[in-house]
Coordinates of C-alpha atoms and ligand atoms in Angstrom, one line a residue:
X1 CA 16.5 -63.6 -119.4
X2 CA 17.5 -67.2 -118.7
X3 CA 17.2 -70.0 -121.3
X4 CA 14.3 -71.9 -119.7
X5 CA 12.2 -68.7 -119.4
X6 CA 12.9 -67.9 -123.0
X7 CA 11.8 -71.4 -124.2
X8 CA 8.7 -71.3 -122.0
X9 CA 7.7 -67.9 -123.7
X10 CA 8.4 -69.5 -127.1
X11 CA 6.2 -72.5 -126.2
X12 CA 3.4 -70.3 -125.1
X13 CA 3.7 -68.2 -128.3
X14 CA 3.6 -71.5 -130.3
X15 CA 0.5 -72.7 -128.6
X16 CA -1.2 -69.3 -129.2
X17 CA -0.1 -69.4 -132.8
X18 CA -1.6 -72.9 -133.2
X19 CA -4.8 -71.8 -131.7
X20 CA -5.3 -68.7 -133.8
X21 CA -3.8 -70.2 -137.0
X22 CA -6.4 -73.0 -137.2
X23 CA -9.6 -71.5 -138.5
X24 CA -12.8 -73.0 -139.7
X25 CA -15.3 -71.7 -142.2
X26 CA -18.5 -73.1 -143.6
X27 CA -19.3 -71.9 -147.1
X28 CA -22.8 -72.5 -148.5
X29 CA -23.5 -72.7 -152.2
X30 CA -27.1 -72.4 -153.4
X31 CA -29.2 -71.4 -156.4
X32 CA -32.2 -72.7 -158.2
X33 CA -31.9 -76.1 -160.0
X34 CA -29.6 -75.9 -163.0
X35 CA -28.0 -72.6 -161.8
X36 CA -24.6 -74.3 -161.7
X37 CA -24.0 -75.3 -158.1
X38 CA -22.4 -78.6 -158.8
X39 CA -20.2 -77.2 -161.6
X40 CA -19.2 -74.4 -159.2
X41 CA -18.2 -76.6 -156.3
X42 CA -16.4 -79.1 -158.6
X43 CA -14.3 -76.3 -160.1
X44 CA -13.7 -74.5 -156.7
X45 CA -12.5 -77.8 -155.1
X46 CA -10.4 -78.5 -158.2
X47 CA -8.8 -75.0 -158.2
X48 CA -7.9 -75.4 -154.5
X49 CA -6.6 -79.0 -154.7
X50 CA -4.3 -78.0 -157.6
X51 CA -2.6 -75.9 -154.9
X52 CA 0.4 -73.6 -155.4
X53 CA 0.9 -75.0 -158.9
X54 CA -2.4 -73.5 -160.0
X55 CA -1.4 -70.2 -161.7
X56 CA -5.0 -69.5 -162.8
X57 CA -6.0 -67.5 -159.7
X58 CA -4.5 -64.0 -160.1
X59 CA -7.5 -62.3 -158.5
X60 CA -7.0 -64.2 -155.3
X61 CA -4.5 -62.2 -153.2
X62 CA -3.2 -65.2 -151.3
X63 CA -2.3 -67.1 -154.5
X64 CA -0.9 -63.9 -156.1
X65 CA 1.4 -63.3 -153.2
X66 CA 2.5 -67.0 -153.3
X67 CA 1.3 -67.6 -149.8
X68 CA -1.1 -70.4 -150.7
X69 CA 0.7 -73.6 -149.9
X70 CA -2.0 -76.1 -150.9
X71 CA -5.2 -77.9 -150.0
X72 CA -6.1 -81.5 -149.1
X73 CA -9.4 -83.2 -148.9
X74 CA -10.1 -84.5 -145.4
X75 CA -13.1 -86.4 -143.9
X76 CA -16.3 -84.3 -143.7
X77 CA -17.6 -83.4 -140.2
X78 CA -21.2 -84.6 -140.5
X79 CA -21.3 -88.3 -141.1
X80 CA -25.0 -88.4 -141.7
X81 CA -24.8 -86.0 -144.7
X82 CA -24.2 -87.1 -148.3
X83 CA -20.7 -86.3 -149.5
X84 CA -20.3 -83.9 -152.4
X85 CA -19.4 -86.2 -155.3
X86 CA -16.3 -84.4 -156.4
X87 CA -14.7 -87.5 -158.0
X88 CA -17.9 -88.2 -160.0
X89 CA -17.9 -84.7 -161.4
X90 CA -14.2 -84.9 -162.3
X91 CA -14.7 -88.3 -163.9
X92 CA -17.5 -86.9 -166.1
X93 CA -15.3 -84.0 -167.2
X94 CA -12.4 -86.3 -168.0
X95 CA -14.5 -88.8 -169.9
X96 CA -14.4 -88.9 -173.7
X97 CA -16.3 -86.9 -174.9
X98 CA -16.5 -84.9 -171.6
X99 CA -19.8 -84.4 -169.9
X100 CA -21.2 -82.1 -167.2
X101 CA -21.6 -83.5 -163.7
X102 CA -25.0 -85.0 -163.1
X103 CA -27.9 -83.0 -161.5
X104 CA -28.1 -83.4 -157.7
X105 CA -31.1 -83.4 -155.4
X106 CA -30.3 -82.5 -151.8
X107 CA -27.7 -81.3 -149.3
X108 CA -24.1 -82.5 -149.6
X109 CA -20.8 -81.4 -148.1
X110 CA -17.1 -81.7 -148.6
X111 CA -14.2 -80.6 -146.3
X112 CA -10.8 -79.2 -147.4
X113 CA -7.9 -78.3 -145.3
X114 CA -6.1 -75.2 -146.8
X115 CA -2.6 -74.4 -145.7
X116 CA -1.0 -70.9 -146.2
X117 CA 1.7 -68.6 -145.0
X118 CA 0.2 -65.9 -142.8
X119 CA 0.6 -62.3 -143.7
X120 CA 1.7 -61.1 -140.3
X121 CA 5.4 -60.7 -139.8
X122 CA 5.0 -61.9 -136.2
X123 CA 3.6 -65.3 -137.2
X124 CA 6.0 -65.6 -140.1
X125 CA 9.0 -65.0 -137.8
X126 CA 7.7 -67.9 -135.7
X127 CA 7.9 -69.9 -138.9
X128 CA 4.3 -71.0 -138.8
X129 CA 2.0 -72.0 -141.6
X130 CA -1.7 -71.6 -140.9
X131 CA -4.7 -73.7 -141.8
X132 CA -8.3 -73.0 -142.7
X133 CA -10.7 -76.0 -142.6
X134 CA -13.2 -75.1 -145.3
X135 CA -16.5 -76.9 -145.5
X136 CA -18.4 -76.4 -148.7
X137 CA -22.1 -77.2 -148.6
X138 CA -24.3 -77.7 -151.7
X139 CA -28.1 -77.2 -151.1
X140 CA -31.1 -76.5 -153.4
X141 CA -32.3 -72.9 -153.4
X142 CA -35.8 -74.3 -153.8
X143 CA -35.7 -75.4 -150.1
X144 CA -35.5 -71.7 -149.1
X145 CA -38.7 -71.0 -151.0
X146 CA -40.6 -72.7 -148.2
X147 CA -39.7 -70.0 -145.6
X148 CA -43.0 -68.1 -146.0
X149 CA -44.9 -71.2 -145.1
X150 CA -43.7 -70.8 -141.5
X151 CA -45.9 -67.7 -141.2
X152 CA -49.0 -69.4 -142.7
X153 CA -51.5 -72.0 -141.5
X154 CA -53.0 -74.5 -143.8
X155 CA -56.0 -72.4 -144.8
X156 CA -53.8 -69.4 -145.6
X157 CA -51.6 -71.6 -147.7
X158 CA -54.6 -72.8 -149.7
X159 CA -55.6 -69.2 -150.2
X160 CA -52.1 -68.4 -151.4
X161 CA -52.1 -71.3 -154.0
X162 CA -55.6 -70.3 -155.2
X163 CA -54.2 -66.8 -155.9
X164 CA -51.3 -68.3 -157.9
X165 CA -53.9 -70.1 -160.1
X166 CA -55.0 -66.8 -161.5
X167 CA -52.3 -67.5 -164.1
X168 CA -54.3 -69.2 -166.8
X169 CA -51.4 -71.5 -167.8
X170 CA -51.0 -72.8 -164.3
X171 CA -54.8 -73.1 -163.9
X172 CA -54.9 -75.3 -167.0
X173 CA -52.1 -77.6 -165.7
X174 CA -53.9 -77.7 -162.3
X175 CA -57.1 -79.2 -163.7
X176 CA -56.3 -82.8 -163.0
X177 CA -55.4 -82.6 -159.3
X178 CA -58.1 -80.0 -158.7
X179 CA -60.8 -82.3 -160.1
X180 CA -59.5 -85.2 -157.9
X181 CA -59.5 -82.9 -154.8
X182 CA -63.0 -81.8 -155.5
X183 CA -64.3 -85.4 -155.2
X184 CA -63.1 -85.5 -151.6
X185 CA -65.5 -85.1 -148.7
X186 CA -63.0 -83.4 -146.4
X187 CA -65.2 -83.8 -143.3
X188 CA -65.3 -87.6 -143.7
X189 CA -62.7 -89.9 -142.3
X190 CA -59.5 -89.8 -144.3
X191 CA -58.7 -92.4 -146.9
X192 CA -54.9 -92.6 -147.0
X193 CA -54.7 -94.1 -150.5
X194 CA -56.9 -91.5 -152.0
X195 CA -54.9 -88.7 -150.3
X196 CA -51.6 -90.2 -151.5
X197 CA -53.0 -90.3 -155.1
X198 CA -54.1 -86.6 -155.0
X199 CA -50.7 -85.6 -153.5
X200 CA -49.0 -87.4 -156.4
X201 CA -51.2 -85.6 -158.9
X202 CA -50.4 -82.3 -157.2
X203 CA -46.6 -83.1 -157.2
X204 CA -46.9 -83.9 -160.9
X205 CA -48.5 -80.5 -161.5
X206 CA -45.5 -78.8 -159.8
X207 CA -43.1 -80.8 -162.0
X208 CA -45.1 -79.7 -165.0
X209 CA -44.9 -76.1 -163.9
X210 CA -41.1 -76.5 -163.8
X211 CA -40.8 -78.4 -167.0
X212 CA -43.4 -76.9 -169.3
X213 CA -43.6 -73.3 -168.0
X214 CA -39.9 -73.0 -166.9
X215 CA -41.2 -72.0 -163.4
X216 CA -38.9 -72.1 -160.3
X217 CA -41.2 -70.6 -157.8
X218 CA -42.6 -73.9 -156.6
X219 CA -44.2 -74.6 -153.2
X220 CA -43.7 -76.7 -151.2
X221 CA -40.1 -76.9 -152.4
X222 CA -39.5 -80.5 -151.2
X223 CA -42.3 -81.9 -153.4
X224 CA -40.1 -81.5 -156.4
X225 CA -36.7 -82.0 -154.7
X226 CA -37.7 -84.5 -151.9
X227 CA -34.2 -85.8 -151.1
X228 CA -34.5 -88.5 -148.5
X229 CA -38.2 -87.7 -148.0
X230 CA -39.3 -89.2 -151.3
X231 CA -42.5 -91.3 -150.7
X232 CA -42.8 -90.2 -147.0
X233 CA -46.3 -89.3 -145.8
X234 CA -45.1 -85.8 -144.8
X235 CA -45.2 -85.0 -148.5
X236 CA -48.7 -86.4 -149.0
X237 CA -50.8 -83.3 -148.7
X238 CA -52.1 -80.7 -151.2
X239 CA -54.1 -77.5 -151.2
X240 CA -57.9 -77.5 -151.4
X241 CA -60.4 -74.7 -152.0
X242 CA -59.7 -71.9 -149.4
X243 CA -63.3 -71.8 -148.2
X244 CA -63.3 -75.6 -147.4
X245 CA -59.9 -75.3 -145.8
X246 CA -61.1 -72.6 -143.4
X247 CA -64.1 -74.7 -142.3
X248 CA -64.2 -76.3 -138.8
X249 CA -64.1 -80.0 -138.3
X250 CA -65.0 -82.0 -135.2
X251 CA -63.8 -85.3 -136.7
X252 CA -60.2 -85.9 -135.5
X253 CA -59.8 -88.5 -138.3
X254 CA -61.2 -86.3 -141.1
X255 CA -59.3 -85.5 -144.3
X256 CA -59.3 -81.9 -143.3
X257 CA -57.7 -82.7 -139.9
X258 CA -55.1 -84.9 -141.7
X259 CA -54.2 -82.2 -144.3
X260 CA -53.8 -79.6 -141.5
X261 CA -51.6 -82.0 -139.5
X262 CA -49.4 -82.8 -142.4
X263 CA -49.0 -79.2 -143.4
X264 CA -47.9 -78.4 -139.8
X265 CA -45.6 -81.4 -139.6
X266 CA -44.0 -80.3 -142.9
X267 CA -43.4 -76.8 -141.5
X268 CA -42.0 -78.1 -138.2
X269 CA -40.0 -81.1 -139.3
X270 CA -38.9 -80.2 -142.8
X271 CA -38.8 -76.5 -143.2
X272 CA -37.6 -75.5 -139.7
X273 CA -35.3 -78.5 -139.5
X274 CA -33.4 -77.4 -142.5
X275 CA -32.8 -74.0 -141.0
X276 CA -31.9 -75.4 -137.6
X277 CA -29.6 -78.2 -138.8
X278 CA -27.9 -76.4 -141.7
X279 CA -28.6 -72.8 -142.3
X280 CA -27.5 -71.5 -138.8
X281 CA -24.1 -73.1 -139.3
X282 CA -23.3 -71.2 -142.5
X283 CA -20.6 -68.4 -142.3
X284 CA -20.5 -67.4 -145.9
X285 CA -23.0 -67.8 -148.8
X286 CA -22.8 -67.7 -152.6
X287 CA -26.1 -67.5 -154.5
X288 CA -25.7 -68.6 -158.1
X289 CA -28.1 -67.3 -160.6
X290 CA -28.5 -68.5 -164.2
X291 CA -29.8 -65.3 -166.0
X292 CA -29.2 -66.7 -169.5
X293 CA -31.6 -69.7 -169.6
X294 CA -34.6 -67.6 -168.6
X295 CA -33.6 -64.9 -171.1
X296 CA -33.9 -67.6 -173.7
X297 CA -37.2 -69.0 -172.4
X298 CA -39.1 -65.8 -172.4
X299 CA -40.7 -63.1 -170.2
X300 CA -42.7 -65.3 -167.8
X301 CA -39.8 -67.6 -167.1
X302 CA -37.6 -64.6 -166.4
X303 CA -40.1 -62.9 -164.1
X304 CA -40.6 -66.2 -162.2
X305 CA -36.8 -66.6 -161.8
X306 CA -36.6 -63.1 -160.4
X307 CA -39.4 -63.7 -158.0
X308 CA -37.9 -67.0 -156.8
X309 CA -34.4 -65.5 -156.4
X310 CA -35.8 -62.6 -154.3
X311 CA -37.8 -65.1 -152.3
X312 CA -34.6 -67.0 -151.6
X313 CA -33.0 -63.8 -150.3
X314 CA -35.7 -63.4 -147.6
X315 CA -33.8 -66.1 -145.8
X316 CA -30.9 -63.7 -145.4
X317 CA -33.2 -60.9 -144.2
X318 CA -33.2 -61.9 -140.6
X319 CA -34.7 -58.7 -139.2
X320 CA -37.8 -58.5 -141.4
X321 CA -38.8 -62.2 -141.0
X322 CA -38.4 -62.0 -137.3
X323 CA -39.1 -65.7 -137.1
X324 CA -35.6 -66.3 -138.5
X325 CA -33.8 -64.4 -135.8
X326 CA -36.0 -65.8 -133.1
X327 CA -35.7 -69.4 -134.1
X328 CA -32.4 -69.7 -135.8
X329 CA -29.9 -66.9 -135.1
X330 CA -28.0 -67.1 -138.4
X331 CA -24.4 -66.0 -138.8
X332 CA -23.8 -65.3 -142.4
X333 CA -21.7 -62.1 -142.8
X334 CA -20.8 -62.2 -146.5
X335 CA -23.0 -63.1 -149.5
X336 CA -21.9 -63.2 -153.1
X337 CA -24.3 -63.0 -156.0
X338 CA -22.9 -64.8 -159.0
X339 CA -24.3 -64.8 -162.6
X340 CA -23.1 -68.2 -163.8
X341 CA -22.2 -69.5 -167.3
X342 CA -20.5 -66.2 -168.3
X343 CA -18.6 -68.2 -170.9
X344 CA -21.9 -68.2 -173.0
X345 CA -21.4 -64.5 -173.8
X346 CA -18.5 -62.6 -175.2
X347 CA -16.2 -60.8 -172.6
X348 CA -17.5 -57.3 -173.3
X349 CA -20.9 -58.5 -172.3
X350 CA -19.8 -59.6 -168.8
X351 CA -20.4 -56.2 -167.3
X352 CA -24.0 -56.4 -168.7
X353 CA -24.5 -59.7 -167.0
X354 CA -23.3 -58.2 -163.7
X355 CA -25.6 -55.2 -164.0
X356 CA -28.5 -57.4 -165.1
X357 CA -28.0 -59.6 -162.1
X358 CA -27.8 -56.5 -159.8
X359 CA -31.2 -55.5 -161.0
X360 CA -32.7 -59.0 -160.7
X361 CA -31.6 -59.1 -157.0
X362 CA -32.0 -55.4 -156.2
X363 CA -35.0 -55.8 -153.9
X364 CA -33.6 -58.7 -151.9
X365 CA -30.1 -57.2 -151.8
X366 CA -31.4 -54.0 -150.1
X367 CA -32.7 -56.1 -147.2
X368 CA -29.6 -58.3 -147.0
X369 CA -27.4 -55.2 -146.8
X370 CA -29.6 -53.7 -144.2
X371 CA -28.8 -56.7 -142.0
X372 CA -25.1 -55.7 -142.2
X373 CA -24.2 -58.6 -144.5
X374 CA -21.5 -57.6 -146.9
X375 CA -22.5 -58.3 -150.5
X376 CA -20.9 -58.3 -154.0
X377 CA -21.9 -59.3 -157.5
X378 CA -19.8 -61.1 -160.1
X379 CA -20.2 -62.8 -163.5
X380 CA -18.3 -66.1 -163.6
X381 CA -18.0 -69.3 -165.4
X382 CA -17.1 -72.2 -163.1
X383 CA -15.9 -74.3 -166.0
X384 CA -15.2 -72.4 -169.2
X385 CA -16.4 -74.2 -172.2
X386 CA -15.8 -71.7 -174.9
X387 CA -12.9 -69.6 -176.4
X388 CA -13.3 -66.1 -177.6
X389 CA -12.5 -65.3 -181.2
X390 CA -13.5 -63.1 -184.1
X391 CA -16.2 -63.6 -186.7
X392 CA -17.3 -61.6 -189.7
X393 CA -20.9 -60.2 -189.7
X394 CA -22.0 -58.0 -192.7
X395 CA -18.3 -57.3 -193.5
X396 CA -17.5 -56.3 -189.9
X397 CA -15.3 -58.1 -187.5
X398 CA -17.1 -58.9 -184.2
X399 CA -16.3 -60.8 -181.0
X400 CA -17.6 -64.3 -181.2
X401 CA -17.5 -67.6 -179.2
X402 CA -16.1 -70.9 -180.2
X403 CA -16.9 -74.2 -178.6
X404 CA -18.5 -77.6 -179.2
X405 CA -22.3 -77.3 -178.9
X406 CA -23.9 -80.0 -176.8
X407 CA -26.0 -80.9 -179.9
X408 CA -22.8 -81.6 -181.8
X409 CA -21.5 -84.2 -179.3
X410 CA -21.5 -86.8 -182.0
X411 CA -19.4 -85.1 -184.5
X412 CA -17.3 -83.0 -182.0
X413 CA -17.1 -80.1 -184.5
X414 CA -16.6 -76.7 -182.9
X415 CA -19.0 -73.9 -183.9
X416 CA -18.3 -70.2 -183.9
X417 CA -21.3 -68.0 -183.0
X418 CA -22.4 -64.7 -181.7
X419 CA -25.0 -65.4 -179.0
X420 CA -26.4 -61.8 -179.0
X421 CA -26.4 -59.1 -176.5
X422 CA -27.3 -59.5 -172.9
X423 CA -29.5 -56.6 -171.7
X424 CA -27.7 -54.6 -169.0
X425 CA -31.0 -54.0 -167.1
X426 CA -34.3 -55.8 -166.7
X427 CA -35.5 -56.6 -170.3
X428 CA -38.3 -54.4 -171.6
X429 CA -41.2 -55.5 -173.8
X430 CA -39.3 -54.9 -177.0
X431 CA -36.5 -57.3 -175.9
X432 CA -39.0 -60.1 -175.7
X433 CA -40.6 -59.2 -179.0
X434 CA -37.2 -59.3 -180.8
X435 CA -35.8 -62.2 -178.8
X436 CA -32.3 -60.9 -179.4
X437 CA -30.6 -63.6 -177.4
X438 CA -29.9 -67.1 -178.5
X439 CA -28.3 -69.3 -175.9
X440 CA -27.1 -72.8 -176.8
X441 CA -25.6 -75.2 -174.2
X442 CA -21.9 -76.1 -174.8
X443 CA -20.1 -79.3 -174.1
X444 CA -17.6 -78.9 -171.2
X445 CA -13.9 -78.7 -172.1
X446 CA -11.9 -81.9 -171.9
X447 CA -10.4 -82.0 -168.4
X448 CA -7.1 -83.6 -167.6
X449 CA -5.6 -84.6 -164.2
X450 CA -2.6 -82.3 -164.5
X451 CA -4.1 -78.9 -164.8
X452 CA -6.9 -77.0 -163.1
X453 CA -10.2 -76.6 -164.9
X454 CA -10.5 -73.4 -167.0
X455 CA -12.8 -70.8 -165.5
X456 CA -13.7 -67.2 -165.6
X457 CA -13.4 -65.2 -162.3
X458 CA -13.8 -68.0 -159.9
X459 CA -10.7 -66.5 -158.2
X460 CA -12.7 -63.2 -157.7
X461 CA -15.3 -65.3 -155.9
X462 CA -12.7 -66.9 -153.7
X463 CA -11.2 -63.5 -152.8
X464 CA -14.6 -62.1 -151.8
X465 CA -15.7 -65.2 -149.9
X466 CA -12.5 -66.3 -148.2
X467 CA -9.9 -63.6 -148.8
X468 CA -10.2 -61.9 -145.3
X469 CA -9.5 -65.2 -143.6
X470 CA -5.8 -65.4 -144.7
X471 CA -4.4 -62.5 -142.8
Ligands
GTP501 N1 -20.9 -73.3 -170.4 C1 -21.1 -73.5 -169.1 N2 -22.2 -74.3 -168.7 C2 -22.4 -74.5 -167.3 C3 -21.5 -73.9 -166.3 N3 -21.9 -74.3 -165.1 C4 -23.1 -75.0 -165.4 N4 -23.3 -75.1 -166.7 C5 -24.4 -75.8 -167.3 O1 -25.5 -75.9 -166.5 C6 -25.9 -77.2 -166.2 C7 -26.4 -77.3 -164.7 O2 -25.3 -77.2 -163.9 P1 -25.2 -77.8 -162.5 O3 -23.9 -77.4 -161.9 O4 -25.5 -79.3 -162.5 O5 -26.4 -77.0 -161.8 P2 -27.0 -77.3 -160.3 O6 -27.3 -76.0 -159.8 O7 -26.1 -78.2 -159.5 O8 -28.3 -78.1 -160.7 P3 -29.1 -79.2 -159.8 O9 -28.1 -80.2 -159.3 O10 -30.1 -79.8 -160.8 O11 -29.8 -78.4 -158.7 C8 -24.7 -78.0 -166.5 O12 -25.1 -79.3 -166.8 C9 -24.1 -77.3 -167.7 O13 -24.8 -77.6 -168.9 C10 -20.4 -73.1 -166.8 O14 -19.6 -72.6 -166.0 N5 -20.3 -73.0 -168.2
MG502 MG1 -26.3 -79.9 -158.5

């Protein structure tokens, strides 16, 4: 074979290599508020940016085989989306004393370029490194709680809310907005100011359910996490008595017409739009679940969290909610369930946390798997705030945790404690009577610019979510 023919073959092989060695993946991170999304993304980005020098990732095959060459932050693809505030999170963790990154309220994204040596001998012989452009998207799980609204009209939604008020604690909190709503003549022409006031009272009721009852299952989700919609008329509606909502109205300016219109507008332009603009573009998903805070808060909070998480999983159940497949054709092929904040329990309890989470998501997971989505479950700590040690209890040496409690931020004195046992299955009545679990928030560790953040099993999450892309 002559020289020019050889170099033309080599050029073609090079072009082919470039094509197949530049991949792209969109990883979505969700969970209810406070589940640990921001901490997870901050730590994940930090672990990747630390590159080949990061020796804390033994469960990630690519790093273990020394084929991970490094990562770089590059401009995000969607200019209209908020950027994930990685630097803000790192600054908070590096401050003195360190603090957790601030809560977030909407969608944000960050793009990293990962470079690695491919596994295949063929590509290695061509001396090629490969790249994966990784987009990481943070979005509130609460937004997925709105999916069932797509199958309801306004009157059906009012019926649904009326049923939820059978819970006497909710009914008590609902008294204020209900009494305001009862004063409305819904057949009369709408008074915008009055409607805005009642919508405000309804929104405050939802916030109270979250704050005072520890509830997560809030509808409509955007009322408590409005993002850029704060103050917009699309959020100025509320449920009324189901019988009144089902009535006919001939007045096109009536309150009833307006409430119906806003409900439909919310479905079309808020709920559907999120699925169309964001959800369909996700390739991989991690659902973060904080099982520990609801264990502390009690039976009702735990059941509500379980309900909300399973409701979130309906969005990955394309077949059953035919509307999803019809409207959005989602692409997610791998979904990881992660029990967060595992550094709040001693290591021998981590397997309990995994089996507890498996039971919490059991119903939703069955449907997700039926769709052919590959799933796995892990217990992790995105940012490990405790050390494991020994303590004496009744003359016996037991595993304990050592860390600075958030409540000791002023004196910076570490505390050694045994937080109790995490149940390995859904807690029974006697668990709630004994309240065997005492969970206290810890201050994060002091971060420094030269080493990656300490974590527990974030490398296992990377392996599951991205591992197959580095062949
Ligand atoms: N000990 C420990 N605490 C954690 C960890 N991850 C999160 N936390 C705690 O949980 C809180 C909430 O974490 P975030 O990452 O802000 O949760 P989020 O899901 O982004 O919450 P929103 O932005 O409000 O939706 C933090 O402020 C920490 O107190 C972890 O890995 N270890
Ligand atoms: Mg957040």
